[in-house]
PDB file of C-alpha atoms in Angstrom:
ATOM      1  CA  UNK O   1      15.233   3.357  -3.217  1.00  0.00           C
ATOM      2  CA  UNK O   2      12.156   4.814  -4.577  1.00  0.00           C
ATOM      3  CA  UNK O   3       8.629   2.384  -3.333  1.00  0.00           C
ATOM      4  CA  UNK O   4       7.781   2.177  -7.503  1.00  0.00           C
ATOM      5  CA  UNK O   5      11.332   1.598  -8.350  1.00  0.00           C
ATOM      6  CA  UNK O   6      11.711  -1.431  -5.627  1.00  0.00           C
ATOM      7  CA  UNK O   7       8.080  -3.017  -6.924  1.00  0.00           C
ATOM      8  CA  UNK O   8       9.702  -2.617 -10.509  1.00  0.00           C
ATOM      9  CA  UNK O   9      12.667  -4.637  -9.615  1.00  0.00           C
ATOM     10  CA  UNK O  10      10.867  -6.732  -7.226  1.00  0.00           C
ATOM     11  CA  UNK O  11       8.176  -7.813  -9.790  1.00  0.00           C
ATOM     12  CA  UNK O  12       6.567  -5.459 -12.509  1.00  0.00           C
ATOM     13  CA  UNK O  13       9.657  -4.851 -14.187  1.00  0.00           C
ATOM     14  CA  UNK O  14       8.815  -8.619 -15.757  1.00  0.00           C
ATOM     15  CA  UNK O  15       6.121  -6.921 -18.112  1.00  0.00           C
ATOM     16  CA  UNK O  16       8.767  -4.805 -19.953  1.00  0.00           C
ATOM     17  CA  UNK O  17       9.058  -7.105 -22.827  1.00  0.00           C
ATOM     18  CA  UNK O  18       4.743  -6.136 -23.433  1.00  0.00           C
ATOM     19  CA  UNK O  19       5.902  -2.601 -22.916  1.00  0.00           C
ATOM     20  CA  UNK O  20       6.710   0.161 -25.926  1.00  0.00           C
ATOM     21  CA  UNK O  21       9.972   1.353 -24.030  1.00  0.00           C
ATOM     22  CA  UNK O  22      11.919   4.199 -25.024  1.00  0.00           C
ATOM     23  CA  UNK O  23      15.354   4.523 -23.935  1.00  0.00           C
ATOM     24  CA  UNK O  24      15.546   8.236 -21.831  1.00  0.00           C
ATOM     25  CA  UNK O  25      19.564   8.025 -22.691  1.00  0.00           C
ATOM     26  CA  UNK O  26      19.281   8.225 -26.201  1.00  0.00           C
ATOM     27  CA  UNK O  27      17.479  12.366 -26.008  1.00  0.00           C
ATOM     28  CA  UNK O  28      19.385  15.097 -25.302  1.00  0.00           C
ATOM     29  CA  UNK O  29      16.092  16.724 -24.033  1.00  0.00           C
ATOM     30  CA  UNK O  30      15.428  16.769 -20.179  1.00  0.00           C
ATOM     31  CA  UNK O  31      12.141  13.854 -19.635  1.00  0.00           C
ATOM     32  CA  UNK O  32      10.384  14.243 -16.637  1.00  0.00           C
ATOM     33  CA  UNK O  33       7.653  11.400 -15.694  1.00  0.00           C
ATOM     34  CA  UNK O  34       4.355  12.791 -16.046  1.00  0.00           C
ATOM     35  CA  UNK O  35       3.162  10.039 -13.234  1.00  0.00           C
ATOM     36  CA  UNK O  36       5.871   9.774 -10.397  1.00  0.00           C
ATOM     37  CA  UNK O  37       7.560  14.070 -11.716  1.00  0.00           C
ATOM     38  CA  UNK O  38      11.244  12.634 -11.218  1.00  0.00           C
ATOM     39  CA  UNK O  39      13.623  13.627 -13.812  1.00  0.00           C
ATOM     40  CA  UNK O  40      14.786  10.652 -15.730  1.00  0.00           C
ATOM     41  CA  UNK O  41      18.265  10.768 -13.840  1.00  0.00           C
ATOM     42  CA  UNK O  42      16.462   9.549 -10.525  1.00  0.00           C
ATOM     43  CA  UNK O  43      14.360   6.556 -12.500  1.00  0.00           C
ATOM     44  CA  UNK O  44      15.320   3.126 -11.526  1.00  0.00           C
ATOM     45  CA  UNK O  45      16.093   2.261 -15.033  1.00  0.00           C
ATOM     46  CA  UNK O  46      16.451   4.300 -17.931  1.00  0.00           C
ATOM     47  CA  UNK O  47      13.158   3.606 -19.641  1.00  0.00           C
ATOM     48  CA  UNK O  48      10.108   5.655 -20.381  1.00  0.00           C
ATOM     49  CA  UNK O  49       6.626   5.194 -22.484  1.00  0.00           C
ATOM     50  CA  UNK O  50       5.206   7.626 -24.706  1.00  0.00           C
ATOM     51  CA  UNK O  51       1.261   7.965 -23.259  1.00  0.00           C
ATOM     52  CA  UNK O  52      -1.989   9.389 -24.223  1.00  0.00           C
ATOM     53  CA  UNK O  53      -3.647  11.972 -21.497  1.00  0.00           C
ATOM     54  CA  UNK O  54      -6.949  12.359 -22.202  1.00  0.00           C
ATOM     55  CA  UNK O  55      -7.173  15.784 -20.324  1.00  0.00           C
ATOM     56  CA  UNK O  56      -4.473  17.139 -22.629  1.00  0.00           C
ATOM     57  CA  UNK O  57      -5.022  15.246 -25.566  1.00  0.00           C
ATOM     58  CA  UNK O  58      -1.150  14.668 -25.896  1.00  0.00           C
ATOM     59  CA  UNK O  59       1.382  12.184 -25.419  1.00  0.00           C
ATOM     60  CA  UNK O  60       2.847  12.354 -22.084  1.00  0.00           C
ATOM     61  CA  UNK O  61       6.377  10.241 -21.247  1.00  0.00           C
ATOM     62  CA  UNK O  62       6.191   7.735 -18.265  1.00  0.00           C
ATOM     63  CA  UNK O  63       9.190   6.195 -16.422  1.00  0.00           C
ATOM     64  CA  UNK O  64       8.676   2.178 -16.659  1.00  0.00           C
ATOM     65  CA  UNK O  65       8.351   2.045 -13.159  1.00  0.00           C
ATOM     66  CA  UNK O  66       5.602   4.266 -13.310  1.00  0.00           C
ATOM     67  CA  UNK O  67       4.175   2.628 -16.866  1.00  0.00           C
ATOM     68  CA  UNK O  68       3.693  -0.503 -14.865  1.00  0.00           C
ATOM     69  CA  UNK O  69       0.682   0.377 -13.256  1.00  0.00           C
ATOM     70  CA  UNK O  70      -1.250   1.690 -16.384  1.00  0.00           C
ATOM     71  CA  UNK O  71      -0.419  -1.433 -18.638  1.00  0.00           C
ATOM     72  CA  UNK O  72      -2.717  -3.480 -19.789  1.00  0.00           C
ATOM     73  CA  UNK O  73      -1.886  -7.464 -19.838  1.00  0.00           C
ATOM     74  CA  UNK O  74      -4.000 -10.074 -20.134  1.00  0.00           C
ATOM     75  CA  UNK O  75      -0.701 -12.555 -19.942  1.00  0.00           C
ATOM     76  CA  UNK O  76      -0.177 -10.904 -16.523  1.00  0.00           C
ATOM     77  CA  UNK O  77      -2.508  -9.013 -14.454  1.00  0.00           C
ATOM     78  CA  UNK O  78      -5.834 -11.221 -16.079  1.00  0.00           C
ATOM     79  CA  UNK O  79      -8.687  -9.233 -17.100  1.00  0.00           C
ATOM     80  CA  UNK O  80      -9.971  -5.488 -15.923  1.00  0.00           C
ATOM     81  CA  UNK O  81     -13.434  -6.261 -17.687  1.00  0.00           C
ATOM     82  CA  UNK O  82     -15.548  -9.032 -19.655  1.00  0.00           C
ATOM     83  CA  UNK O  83     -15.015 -12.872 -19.305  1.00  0.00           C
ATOM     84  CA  UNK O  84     -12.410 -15.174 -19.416  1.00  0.00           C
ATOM     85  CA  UNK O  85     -14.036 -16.846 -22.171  1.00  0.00           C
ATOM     86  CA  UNK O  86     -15.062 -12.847 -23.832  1.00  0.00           C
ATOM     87  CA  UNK O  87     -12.033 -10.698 -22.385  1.00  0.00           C
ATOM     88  CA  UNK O  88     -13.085  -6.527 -22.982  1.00  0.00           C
ATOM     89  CA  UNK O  89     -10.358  -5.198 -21.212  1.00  0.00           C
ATOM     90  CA  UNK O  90      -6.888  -6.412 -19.929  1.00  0.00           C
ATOM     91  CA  UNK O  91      -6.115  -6.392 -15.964  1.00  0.00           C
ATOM     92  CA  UNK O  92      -4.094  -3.103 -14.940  1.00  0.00           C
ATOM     93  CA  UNK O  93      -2.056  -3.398 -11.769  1.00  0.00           C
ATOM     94  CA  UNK O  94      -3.114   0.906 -10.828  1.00  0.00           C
ATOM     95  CA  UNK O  95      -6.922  -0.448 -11.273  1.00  0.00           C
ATOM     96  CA  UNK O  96      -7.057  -2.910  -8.710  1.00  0.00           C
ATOM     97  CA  UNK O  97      -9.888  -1.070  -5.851  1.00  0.00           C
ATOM     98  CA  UNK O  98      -9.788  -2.401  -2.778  1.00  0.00           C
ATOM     99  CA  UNK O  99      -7.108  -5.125  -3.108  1.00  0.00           C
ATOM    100  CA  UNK O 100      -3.490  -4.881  -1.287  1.00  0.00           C
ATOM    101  CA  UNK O 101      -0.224  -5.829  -1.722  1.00  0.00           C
ATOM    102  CA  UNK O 102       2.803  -7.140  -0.429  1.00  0.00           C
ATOM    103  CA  UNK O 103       6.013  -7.323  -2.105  1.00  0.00           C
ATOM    104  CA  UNK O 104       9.359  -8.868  -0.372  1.00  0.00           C
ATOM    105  CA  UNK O 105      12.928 -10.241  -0.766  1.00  0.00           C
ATOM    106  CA  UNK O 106      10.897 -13.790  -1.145  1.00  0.00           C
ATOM    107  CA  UNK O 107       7.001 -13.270  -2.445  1.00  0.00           C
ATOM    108  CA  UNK O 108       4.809 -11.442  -3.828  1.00  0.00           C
ATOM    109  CA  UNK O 109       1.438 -11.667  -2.418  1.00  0.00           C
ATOM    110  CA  UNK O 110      -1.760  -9.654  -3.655  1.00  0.00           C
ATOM    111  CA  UNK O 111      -4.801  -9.426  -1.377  1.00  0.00           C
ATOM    112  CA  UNK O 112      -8.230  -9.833  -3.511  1.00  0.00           C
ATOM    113  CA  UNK O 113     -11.824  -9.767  -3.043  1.00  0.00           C
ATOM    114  CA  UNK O 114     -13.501 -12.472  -4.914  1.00  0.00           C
ATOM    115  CA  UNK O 115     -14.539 -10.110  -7.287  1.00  0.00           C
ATOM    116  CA  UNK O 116     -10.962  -9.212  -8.345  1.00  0.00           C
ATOM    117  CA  UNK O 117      -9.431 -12.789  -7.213  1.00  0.00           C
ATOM    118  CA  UNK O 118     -11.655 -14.574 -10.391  1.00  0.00           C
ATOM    119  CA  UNK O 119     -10.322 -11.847 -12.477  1.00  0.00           C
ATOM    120  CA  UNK O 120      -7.006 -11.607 -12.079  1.00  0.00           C
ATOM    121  CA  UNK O 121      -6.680 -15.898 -12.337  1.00  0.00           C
ATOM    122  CA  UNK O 122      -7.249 -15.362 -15.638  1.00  0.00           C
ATOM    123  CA  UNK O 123      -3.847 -14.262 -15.853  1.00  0.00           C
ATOM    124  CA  UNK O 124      -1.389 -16.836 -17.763  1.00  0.00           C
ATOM    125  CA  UNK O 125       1.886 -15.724 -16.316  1.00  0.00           C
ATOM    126  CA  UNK O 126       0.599 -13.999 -12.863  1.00  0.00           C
ATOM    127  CA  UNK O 127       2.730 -12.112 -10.852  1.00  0.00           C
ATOM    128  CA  UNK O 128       1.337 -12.133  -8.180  1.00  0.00           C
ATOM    129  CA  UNK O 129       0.515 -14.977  -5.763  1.00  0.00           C
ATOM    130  CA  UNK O 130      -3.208 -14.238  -4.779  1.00  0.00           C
ATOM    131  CA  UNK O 131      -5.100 -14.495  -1.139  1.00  0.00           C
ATOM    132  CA  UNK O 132      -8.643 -13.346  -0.575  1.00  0.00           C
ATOM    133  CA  UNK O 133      -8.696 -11.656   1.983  1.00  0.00           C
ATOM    134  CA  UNK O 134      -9.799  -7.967   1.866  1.00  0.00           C
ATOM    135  CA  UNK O 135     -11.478  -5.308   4.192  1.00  0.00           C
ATOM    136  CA  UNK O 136     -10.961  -4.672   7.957  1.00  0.00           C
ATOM    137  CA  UNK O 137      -9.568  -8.431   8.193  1.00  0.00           C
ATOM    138  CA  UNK O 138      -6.909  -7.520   5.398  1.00  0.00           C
ATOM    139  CA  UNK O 139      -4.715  -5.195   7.443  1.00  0.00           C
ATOM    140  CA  UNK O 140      -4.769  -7.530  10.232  1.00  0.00           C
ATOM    141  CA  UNK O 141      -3.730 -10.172   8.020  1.00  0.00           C
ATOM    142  CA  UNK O 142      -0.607  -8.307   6.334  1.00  0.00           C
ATOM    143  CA  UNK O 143       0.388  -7.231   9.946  1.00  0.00           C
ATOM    144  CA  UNK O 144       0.656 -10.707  11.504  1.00  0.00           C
ATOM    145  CA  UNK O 145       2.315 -12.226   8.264  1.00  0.00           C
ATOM    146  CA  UNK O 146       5.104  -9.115   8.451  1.00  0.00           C
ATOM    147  CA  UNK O 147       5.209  -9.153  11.866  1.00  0.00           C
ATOM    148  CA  UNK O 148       6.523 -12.711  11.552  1.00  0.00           C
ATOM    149  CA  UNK O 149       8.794 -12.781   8.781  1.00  0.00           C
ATOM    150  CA  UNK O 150      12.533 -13.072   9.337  1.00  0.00           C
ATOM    151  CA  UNK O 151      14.735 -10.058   8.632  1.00  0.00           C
ATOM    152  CA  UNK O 152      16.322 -11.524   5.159  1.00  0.00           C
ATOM    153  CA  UNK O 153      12.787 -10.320   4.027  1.00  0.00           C
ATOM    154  CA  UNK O 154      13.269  -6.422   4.301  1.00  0.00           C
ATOM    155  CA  UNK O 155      12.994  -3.831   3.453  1.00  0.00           C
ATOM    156  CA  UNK O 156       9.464  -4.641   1.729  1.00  0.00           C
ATOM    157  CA  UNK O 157       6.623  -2.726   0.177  1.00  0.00           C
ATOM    158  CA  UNK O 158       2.892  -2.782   1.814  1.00  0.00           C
ATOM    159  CA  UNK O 159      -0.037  -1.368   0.023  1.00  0.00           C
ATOM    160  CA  UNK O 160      -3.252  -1.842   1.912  1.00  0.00           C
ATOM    161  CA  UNK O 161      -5.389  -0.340  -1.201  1.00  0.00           C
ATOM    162  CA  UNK O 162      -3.860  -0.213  -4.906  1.00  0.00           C
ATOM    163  CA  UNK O 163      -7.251   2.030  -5.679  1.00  0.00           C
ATOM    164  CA  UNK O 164      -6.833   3.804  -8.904  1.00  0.00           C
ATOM    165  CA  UNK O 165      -5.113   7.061  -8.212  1.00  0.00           C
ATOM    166  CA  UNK O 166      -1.763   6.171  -9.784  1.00  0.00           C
ATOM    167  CA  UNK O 167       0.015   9.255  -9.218  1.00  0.00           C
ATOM    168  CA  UNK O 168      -0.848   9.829  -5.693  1.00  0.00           C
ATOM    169  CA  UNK O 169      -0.151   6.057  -5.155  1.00  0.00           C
ATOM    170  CA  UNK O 170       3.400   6.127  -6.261  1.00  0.00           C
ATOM    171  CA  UNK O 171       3.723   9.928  -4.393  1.00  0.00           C
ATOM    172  CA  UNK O 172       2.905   7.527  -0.688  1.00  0.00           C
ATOM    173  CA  UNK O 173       4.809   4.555  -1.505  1.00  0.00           C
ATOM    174  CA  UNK O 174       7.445   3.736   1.453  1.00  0.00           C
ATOM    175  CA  UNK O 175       9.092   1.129   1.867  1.00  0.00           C
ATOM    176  CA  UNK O 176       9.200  -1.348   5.089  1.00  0.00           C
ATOM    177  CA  UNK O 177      12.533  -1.518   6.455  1.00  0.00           C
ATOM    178  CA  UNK O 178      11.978  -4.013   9.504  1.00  0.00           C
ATOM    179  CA  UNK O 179       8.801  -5.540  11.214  1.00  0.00           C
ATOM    180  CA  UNK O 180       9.030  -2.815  14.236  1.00  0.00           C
ATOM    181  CA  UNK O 181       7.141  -0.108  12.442  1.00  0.00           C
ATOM    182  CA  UNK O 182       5.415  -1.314   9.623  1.00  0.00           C
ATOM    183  CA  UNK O 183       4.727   1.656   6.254  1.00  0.00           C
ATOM    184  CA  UNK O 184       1.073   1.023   4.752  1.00  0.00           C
ATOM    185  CA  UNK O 185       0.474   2.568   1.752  1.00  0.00           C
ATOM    186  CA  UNK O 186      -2.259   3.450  -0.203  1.00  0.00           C
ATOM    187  CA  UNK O 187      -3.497   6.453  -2.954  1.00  0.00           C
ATOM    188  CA  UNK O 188      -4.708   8.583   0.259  1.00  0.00           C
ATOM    189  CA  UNK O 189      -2.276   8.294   2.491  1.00  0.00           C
ATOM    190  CA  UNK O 190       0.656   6.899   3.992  1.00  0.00           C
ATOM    191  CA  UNK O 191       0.904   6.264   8.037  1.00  0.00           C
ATOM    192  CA  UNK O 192       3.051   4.245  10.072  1.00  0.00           C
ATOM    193  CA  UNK O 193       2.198   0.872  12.795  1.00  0.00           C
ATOM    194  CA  UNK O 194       4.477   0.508  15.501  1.00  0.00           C
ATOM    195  CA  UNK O 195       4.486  -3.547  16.141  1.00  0.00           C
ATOM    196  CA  UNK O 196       5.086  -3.424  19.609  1.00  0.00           C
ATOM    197  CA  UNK O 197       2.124  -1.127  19.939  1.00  0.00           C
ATOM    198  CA  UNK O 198      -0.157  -2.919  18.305  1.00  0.00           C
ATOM    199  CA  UNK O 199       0.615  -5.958  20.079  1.00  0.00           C
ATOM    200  CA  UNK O 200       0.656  -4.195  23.495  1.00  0.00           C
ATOM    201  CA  UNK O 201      -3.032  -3.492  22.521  1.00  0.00           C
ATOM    202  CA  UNK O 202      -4.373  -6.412  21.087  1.00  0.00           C
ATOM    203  CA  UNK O 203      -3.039  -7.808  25.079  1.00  0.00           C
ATOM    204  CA  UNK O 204      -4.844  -4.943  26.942  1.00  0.00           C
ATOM    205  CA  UNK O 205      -7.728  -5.939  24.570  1.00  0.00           C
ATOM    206  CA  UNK O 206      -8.087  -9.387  25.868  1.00  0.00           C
ATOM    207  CA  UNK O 207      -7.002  -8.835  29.556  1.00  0.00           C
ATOM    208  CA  UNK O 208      -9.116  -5.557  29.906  1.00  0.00           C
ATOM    209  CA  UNK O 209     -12.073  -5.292  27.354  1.00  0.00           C
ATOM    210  CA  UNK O 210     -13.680  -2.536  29.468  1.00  0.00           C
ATOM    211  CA  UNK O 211     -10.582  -0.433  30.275  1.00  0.00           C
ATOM    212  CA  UNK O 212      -9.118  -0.938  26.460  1.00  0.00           C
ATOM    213  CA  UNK O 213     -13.044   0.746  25.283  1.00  0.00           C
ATOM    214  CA  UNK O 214     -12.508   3.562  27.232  1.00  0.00           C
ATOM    215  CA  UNK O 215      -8.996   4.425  26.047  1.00  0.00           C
ATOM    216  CA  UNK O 216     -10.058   3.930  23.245  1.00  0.00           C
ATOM    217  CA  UNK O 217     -13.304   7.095  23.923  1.00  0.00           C
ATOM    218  CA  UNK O 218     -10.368   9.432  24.783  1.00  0.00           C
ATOM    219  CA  UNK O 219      -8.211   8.560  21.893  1.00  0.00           C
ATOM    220  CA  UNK O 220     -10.476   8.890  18.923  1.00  0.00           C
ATOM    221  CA  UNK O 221     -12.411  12.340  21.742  1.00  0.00           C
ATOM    222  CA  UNK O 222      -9.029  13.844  21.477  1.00  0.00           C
ATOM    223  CA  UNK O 223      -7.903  13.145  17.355  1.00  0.00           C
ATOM    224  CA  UNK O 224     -11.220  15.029  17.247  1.00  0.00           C
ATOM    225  CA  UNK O 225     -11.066  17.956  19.156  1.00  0.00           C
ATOM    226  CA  UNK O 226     -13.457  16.701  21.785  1.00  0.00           C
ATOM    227  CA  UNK O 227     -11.628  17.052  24.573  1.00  0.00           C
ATOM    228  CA  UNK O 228      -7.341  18.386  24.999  1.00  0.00           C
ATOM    229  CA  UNK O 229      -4.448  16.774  26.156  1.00  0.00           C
ATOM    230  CA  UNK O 230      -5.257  18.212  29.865  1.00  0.00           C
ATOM    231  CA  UNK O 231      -8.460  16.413  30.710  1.00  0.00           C
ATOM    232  CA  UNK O 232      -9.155  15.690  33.760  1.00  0.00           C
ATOM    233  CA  UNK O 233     -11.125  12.264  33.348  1.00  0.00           C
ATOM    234  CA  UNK O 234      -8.364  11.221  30.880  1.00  0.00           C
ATOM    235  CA  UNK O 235      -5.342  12.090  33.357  1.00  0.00           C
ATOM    236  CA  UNK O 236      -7.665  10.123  36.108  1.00  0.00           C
ATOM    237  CA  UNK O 237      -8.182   6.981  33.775  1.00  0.00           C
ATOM    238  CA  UNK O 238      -4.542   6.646  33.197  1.00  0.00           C
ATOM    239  CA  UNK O 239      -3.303   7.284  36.511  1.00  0.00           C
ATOM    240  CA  UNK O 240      -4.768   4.040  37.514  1.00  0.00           C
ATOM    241  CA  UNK O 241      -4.162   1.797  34.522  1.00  0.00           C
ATOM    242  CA  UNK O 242      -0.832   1.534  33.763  1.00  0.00           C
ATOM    243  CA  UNK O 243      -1.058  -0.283  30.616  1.00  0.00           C
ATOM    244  CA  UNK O 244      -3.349   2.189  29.173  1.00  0.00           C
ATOM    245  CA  UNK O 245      -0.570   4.526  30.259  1.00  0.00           C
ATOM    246  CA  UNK O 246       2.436   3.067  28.559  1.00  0.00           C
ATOM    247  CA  UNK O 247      -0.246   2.305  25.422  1.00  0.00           C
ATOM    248  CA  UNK O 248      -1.149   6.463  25.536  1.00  0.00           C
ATOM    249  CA  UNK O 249       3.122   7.277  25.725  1.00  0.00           C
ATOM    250  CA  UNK O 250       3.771   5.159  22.115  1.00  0.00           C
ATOM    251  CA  UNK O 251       0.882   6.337  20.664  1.00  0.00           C
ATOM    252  CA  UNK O 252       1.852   8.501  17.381  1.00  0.00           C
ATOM    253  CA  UNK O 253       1.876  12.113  17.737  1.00  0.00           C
ATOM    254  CA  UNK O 254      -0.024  12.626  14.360  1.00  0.00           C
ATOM    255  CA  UNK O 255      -3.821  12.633  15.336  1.00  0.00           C
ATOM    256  CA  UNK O 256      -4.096  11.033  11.765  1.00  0.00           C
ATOM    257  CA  UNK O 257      -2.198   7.650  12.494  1.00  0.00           C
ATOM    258  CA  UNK O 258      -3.885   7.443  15.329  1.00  0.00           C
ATOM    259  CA  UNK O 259      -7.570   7.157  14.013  1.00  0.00           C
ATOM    260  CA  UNK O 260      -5.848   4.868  11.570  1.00  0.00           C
ATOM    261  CA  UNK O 261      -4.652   2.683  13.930  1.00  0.00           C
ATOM    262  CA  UNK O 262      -7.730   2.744  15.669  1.00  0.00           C
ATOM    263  CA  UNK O 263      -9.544   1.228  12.181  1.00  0.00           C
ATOM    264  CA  UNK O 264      -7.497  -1.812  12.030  1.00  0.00           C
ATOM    265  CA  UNK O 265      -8.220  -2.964  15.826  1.00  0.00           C
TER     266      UNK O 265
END
């Protein structure tokens, strides 16, 4: 299953009744969503809205799914801008900077800054359940809560930043299909956290502060270019620490993950 498709059914699919839904079925013309580019015979459900782009002036058809994260509801998602006592604009779920999101078998849980978090409890009929917790601490915080659900909770969908780029957002969605290695999601990019990994770090961390610093030189020296796979003082260091060495073997191959991973520790 789609990522947009499983947070529809998981939870957005509740703001259909605010929704002006067409059903795809009824045209004999092939629809394509302008948001997520799937013909409509790959949409979770069979539903599209008729939209405005601004850039072409001319209505454009998004699949619900998709429609989800540019509606407007001040019932559900709170306010985008204003007051709760002068509301300006209604809270859109593909607006939310900075804020993350977990959605599984059980919950729902959105991360918030305060910022957002007095925004969104505007909201009469939330959706979400809402934690503030955002930044650095954020990621750390979805990975221990994940890390100790039980398996009746997967697959799930992680998004450490909603951001605004709807289109590329719904393009990186993956879902989670077990605590092992753990999909986070966001409108730049998608990358992957092996569990065991991270906890095989956060252990060399605390037993070896000094020998976890330098592993840590190499690995964001070599995602750089600042020194290759065959240097010497690397092949040294982990000759004679063999937890750095079995760290360096599960390391991902993608230079990419790796600097990510190295953000969240």
């Amino acid at each position: 299953m789609d990522g947009i498709d499983f947070l529809w059914q998981q939870v957005t699919g509740q703001m259909a009744d605010e929704m002006q839904l067409v059903d795809s079925s009824e045209n004999d013309d092939a629809i394509s969503c302008y948001c997520c580019g799937r013909p409509s015979g790959e949409w979770g459900v069979p539903y599209y809205q008729l939209r405005i782009d601004t850039y072409l002036t001319t209505d454009v058809p998004i699949c619900a799914p998709c429609n989800a994260l540019f509606h407007g509801s001040y019932r559900y998602m709170g306010i985008e801008k204003g007051t709760p006592e002068k509301p300006l604009v209604p809270g859109k779920l593909g607006m939310l900077v900075g804020c993350g999101l977990i959605v599984t078998q059980q919950q729902n849980l959105l991360l918030t800054n305060p910022g957002w978090d007095k925004r969104l409890r505007v909201a009469t009929q939330p959706l979400f359940e809402l934690h503030q917790v955002s930044g650095k601490g954020a990621m750390e915080y979805a990975c221990q809560l994940i890390g100790g659900l039980s398996e009746k909770a997967f697959p799930l969908l992680y998004i450490s930043d909603i951001g605004r780029k709807k289109a590329e957002l719904v393009m990186n969605l993956k879902l989670t299909l077990s605590k092992a290695q753990i999909q986070v999601c966001s409108g730049e990019l998608v990358f992957r956290i092996n569990t065991e990994l991270l906890h095989a770090i956060r252990e060399m961390q605390q037993a070896d502060k000094s020998g976890w610093k330098k592993l840590e030189r190499f690995i964001v020296n070599g995602c750089h270019g600042r020194i290759a796979p065959s240097d010497e003082g690397l092949h040294a260091f982990l000759s004679g620490n063999p937890e750095a060495l079995a760290i360096a073997r599960c390391l991902p191959a993608d230079p990419h993950e790796k600097l990510q991973l190295m953000k969240i520790l």
